[in-house]
Amino acid sequence: DAGDESLLYSTVDQDLTGVYKHFSRINHSCNPSTVVEWEKESLRMEVRAVRMIKKGEELTGNYMGDLVGTRKERLAMLEMNWYFQCGCEVCSLTGKERKMNDKVRKFIVRQLEKLDPDLIRKTNLSTMLSEYLDVLAACYSIETEAMVELPMLLCQCHMIYQAVKLMKVKWICPDHPRKTLMERLWENFLEVLDREAIAVAEVLGRSMVEEVRKMLE
């Protein structure tokens, strides 16, 4: 929490911009250990851990905010906007590990761009649910890297699954996402998607919790 640090801000149209001495020292990682929530009302910057952080381990954040695809795409974005070459643990992967990480990230990003909840109809419910669960399983395979994507994705999977049940649509969960999600969320994973969405949102902060609860109403 760096809320007591010196602050520069503008009240034009009630938009605020803060400069925080301690927070600005947090370096970037494509697998960050923290996320940030800025409270406009109190002008406080809250830094929240998203995973276990060992004593003496450096705190890191994702400067890009959302999940970005391949190493090449990330390096280009970071160099263009922040003028450095990333050497984090993800960007330092080599060989098969780098190819696999690039493949998973590229799949998640492309699918999230393609999938549109507003286009869901009874005729495509089963297909959409399978596709959303595929993306969810991919996110869990790189969980801390894709943490910010999880709450909304879990909500969407929950709502589509509830529609499948309500409309009594015939559907069988594909083997790949089922295996991954059973390992991560237990055998009844389809029945706990909403609770998991709230649990992950609580890690990310109050504003995300409010957004998830609103979506699940």
Coordinates of C-alpha atoms in Angstrom, one line a residue:
D1 CA 0.0 0.0 0.0
A2 CA 1.6 3.3 -1.1
G3 CA -1.3 5.5 -0.4
D4 CA 0.7 7.9 1.8
E5 CA 3.3 8.6 -0.8
S6 CA 3.5 11.9 -2.7
L7 CA 0.9 12.2 -5.4
L8 CA 0.4 14.1 -8.6
Y9 CA -3.1 14.2 -9.9
S10 CA -5.5 16.1 -12.1
T11 CA -9.2 16.5 -11.5
V12 CA -10.1 17.3 -15.1
D13 CA -13.4 15.5 -15.7
Q14 CA -12.7 13.7 -12.4
D15 CA -10.0 11.6 -14.0
L16 CA -7.1 11.0 -11.6
T17 CA -3.5 10.0 -12.3
G18 CA -1.2 9.0 -9.5
V19 CA 2.6 8.8 -9.1
Y20 CA 3.6 6.4 -6.3
K21 CA 7.3 6.3 -5.2
H22 CA 7.3 2.7 -3.9
F23 CA 5.0 1.2 -6.5
S24 CA 7.0 2.6 -9.4
R25 CA 10.0 0.5 -8.2
I26 CA 8.1 -2.8 -9.0
N27 CA 9.6 -4.5 -12.0
H28 CA 7.8 -6.3 -14.8
S29 CA 7.3 -10.0 -15.2
C30 CA 5.1 -12.0 -17.6
N31 CA 4.5 -14.3 -14.6
P32 CA 3.8 -11.6 -12.0
S33 CA 3.7 -12.2 -8.3
T34 CA 1.3 -9.2 -7.7
V35 CA -1.6 -7.3 -9.1
V36 CA -2.5 -3.7 -8.4
E37 CA -5.8 -2.0 -7.5
W38 CA -6.0 1.7 -7.4
E39 CA -8.8 3.2 -5.3
K40 CA -9.9 6.6 -6.7
E41 CA -11.9 7.5 -3.6
S42 CA -9.0 7.2 -1.2
L43 CA -6.2 7.7 -3.8
R44 CA -4.5 4.6 -2.5
M45 CA -2.6 2.1 -4.5
E46 CA -3.0 -1.5 -3.2
V47 CA -0.5 -4.1 -4.3
R48 CA -1.9 -7.7 -3.8
A49 CA 0.0 -11.0 -4.0
V50 CA -1.5 -13.5 -6.5
R51 CA 0.6 -16.4 -5.4
M52 CA 3.0 -17.5 -2.6
I53 CA 6.0 -15.1 -2.4
K54 CA 9.1 -16.4 -0.7
K55 CA 11.0 -14.3 1.8
G56 CA 13.4 -12.1 -0.1
E57 CA 11.7 -12.8 -3.5
E58 CA 11.3 -9.7 -5.7
L59 CA 7.8 -8.4 -6.1
T60 CA 6.8 -8.1 -9.8
G61 CA 3.8 -7.0 -11.8
N62 CA 2.6 -7.3 -15.4
Y63 CA 3.0 -3.9 -17.0
M64 CA 0.8 -5.0 -19.9
G65 CA -2.2 -5.7 -17.7
D66 CA -3.9 -8.4 -19.7
L67 CA -2.4 -11.7 -21.0
V68 CA -0.3 -11.1 -24.1
G69 CA 0.5 -13.8 -26.6
T70 CA 3.9 -15.1 -27.8
R71 CA 7.3 -14.1 -26.5
K72 CA 8.0 -12.2 -29.7
E73 CA 4.7 -10.2 -29.3
R74 CA 5.5 -9.4 -25.6
L75 CA 9.0 -8.3 -26.3
A76 CA 7.8 -6.0 -29.0
M77 CA 5.1 -4.4 -26.8
L78 CA 7.4 -4.0 -23.9
E79 CA 10.2 -2.5 -25.9
M80 CA 7.8 -0.1 -27.7
N81 CA 6.0 1.1 -24.6
W82 CA 8.6 0.7 -21.8
Y83 CA 11.9 0.6 -23.7
F84 CA 13.4 -2.6 -22.2
Q85 CA 13.9 -6.3 -23.2
C86 CA 12.1 -8.6 -20.8
G87 CA 14.2 -11.3 -19.2
C88 CA 11.6 -12.8 -16.8
E89 CA 11.3 -16.5 -16.2
V90 CA 8.7 -16.9 -19.0
C91 CA 10.6 -14.9 -21.6
S92 CA 13.7 -16.9 -20.6
L93 CA 12.2 -20.2 -21.5
T94 CA 13.9 -22.1 -24.3
G95 CA 13.3 -25.0 -26.6
K96 CA 10.1 -27.0 -26.1
E97 CA 9.1 -25.1 -23.0
R98 CA 9.1 -21.8 -24.9
K99 CA 7.2 -23.3 -27.8
M100 CA 4.6 -24.8 -25.5
N101 CA 4.1 -21.5 -23.6
D102 CA 3.8 -19.5 -26.8
K103 CA 1.3 -22.0 -28.1
V104 CA -0.9 -21.9 -25.0
R105 CA -0.8 -18.1 -24.8
K106 CA -1.5 -17.7 -28.5
F107 CA -4.5 -20.1 -28.2
I108 CA -5.9 -18.2 -25.2
V109 CA -5.6 -14.8 -26.7
R110 CA -7.0 -15.8 -30.1
Q111 CA -9.9 -17.7 -28.6
L112 CA -10.8 -14.8 -26.3
E113 CA -10.8 -12.5 -29.3
K114 CA -13.0 -14.8 -31.2
L115 CA -15.5 -16.0 -28.6
D116 CA -18.5 -13.6 -28.1
P117 CA -21.0 -14.3 -25.3
D118 CA -23.6 -12.2 -27.1
L119 CA -23.6 -14.7 -30.0
I120 CA -24.6 -17.6 -27.8
R121 CA -27.8 -19.3 -29.0
K122 CA -29.5 -22.6 -28.1
T123 CA -28.3 -24.0 -31.4
N124 CA -24.7 -23.5 -30.5
L125 CA -24.7 -23.8 -26.7
S126 CA -22.9 -27.2 -26.6
T127 CA -20.2 -26.0 -29.0
M128 CA -19.7 -22.7 -27.1
L129 CA -19.4 -24.4 -23.8
S130 CA -16.8 -26.8 -25.1
E131 CA -14.8 -24.0 -26.6
Y132 CA -15.0 -21.9 -23.4
L133 CA -13.9 -24.8 -21.3
D134 CA -11.0 -25.4 -23.6
V135 CA -9.8 -21.8 -23.0
L136 CA -10.4 -22.1 -19.2
A137 CA -8.3 -25.3 -19.1
A138 CA -5.5 -23.5 -21.1
C139 CA -5.6 -20.6 -18.6
Y140 CA -5.2 -23.0 -15.7
S141 CA -2.2 -24.6 -17.4
I142 CA -0.4 -21.2 -16.9
E143 CA -2.5 -20.1 -14.0
T144 CA -0.5 -17.3 -12.5
E145 CA 0.4 -15.9 -15.9
A146 CA -3.3 -15.9 -16.9
M147 CA -4.8 -14.9 -13.5
V148 CA -6.5 -11.7 -14.6
E149 CA -8.4 -13.6 -17.4
L150 CA -9.8 -16.3 -15.0
P151 CA -12.7 -14.6 -13.2
M152 CA -14.7 -13.4 -16.3
L153 CA -13.9 -16.7 -18.1
L154 CA -15.2 -18.7 -15.1
C155 CA -18.4 -16.6 -15.1
Q156 CA -19.0 -17.1 -18.8
C157 CA -18.5 -20.9 -18.5
H158 CA -20.8 -21.0 -15.5
M159 CA -23.6 -19.1 -17.3
I160 CA -23.3 -21.2 -20.5
Y161 CA -23.4 -24.4 -18.5
Q162 CA -26.5 -23.2 -16.6
A163 CA -28.1 -22.4 -20.0
V164 CA -27.3 -25.9 -21.2
K165 CA -28.9 -27.4 -18.1
L166 CA -31.9 -25.1 -18.3
M167 CA -32.6 -25.8 -22.0
K168 CA -31.8 -29.5 -21.6
V169 CA -29.2 -29.4 -24.4
K170 CA -27.4 -32.7 -25.0
W171 CA -23.7 -32.2 -24.3
I172 CA -20.7 -34.3 -23.3
C173 CA -17.6 -32.6 -21.9
P174 CA -14.5 -33.1 -24.1
D175 CA -11.8 -35.2 -22.6
H176 CA -9.0 -32.6 -22.6
P177 CA -10.7 -29.8 -20.6
R178 CA -12.5 -32.3 -18.4
K179 CA -9.2 -33.9 -17.3
T180 CA -7.4 -30.6 -16.6
L181 CA -10.4 -29.0 -14.8
M182 CA -11.1 -32.1 -12.7
E183 CA -7.5 -32.0 -11.5
R184 CA -7.7 -28.3 -10.7
L185 CA -11.4 -27.9 -9.5
W186 CA -12.3 -31.5 -8.6
E187 CA -14.8 -33.9 -10.2
N188 CA -17.8 -31.6 -9.9
F189 CA -16.0 -28.6 -11.5
L190 CA -19.0 -27.6 -13.6
E191 CA -21.0 -27.0 -10.4
V192 CA -18.5 -24.7 -8.7
L193 CA -17.5 -22.4 -11.6
D194 CA -19.3 -19.4 -10.0
R195 CA -17.7 -20.0 -6.6
E196 CA -14.3 -20.3 -8.2
A197 CA -14.9 -17.1 -10.1
I198 CA -15.5 -15.2 -6.8
A199 CA -12.6 -16.9 -5.1
V200 CA -10.2 -15.8 -7.9
A201 CA -11.7 -12.3 -8.0
E202 CA -11.1 -11.9 -4.3
V203 CA -7.4 -12.5 -4.9
L204 CA -7.4 -9.7 -7.6
G205 CA -9.2 -7.1 -5.5
R206 CA -12.5 -5.5 -4.6
S207 CA -13.3 -4.0 -8.0
M208 CA -13.0 -7.4 -9.7
V209 CA -15.2 -9.0 -7.0
E210 CA -17.9 -6.4 -7.7
E211 CA -17.7 -7.0 -11.4
V212 CA -18.0 -10.8 -11.0
R213 CA -20.9 -10.6 -8.6
K214 CA -22.7 -8.2 -11.0
M215 CA -22.1 -10.6 -13.8
L216 CA -23.4 -13.6 -11.8
E217 CA -26.6 -11.8 -10.7

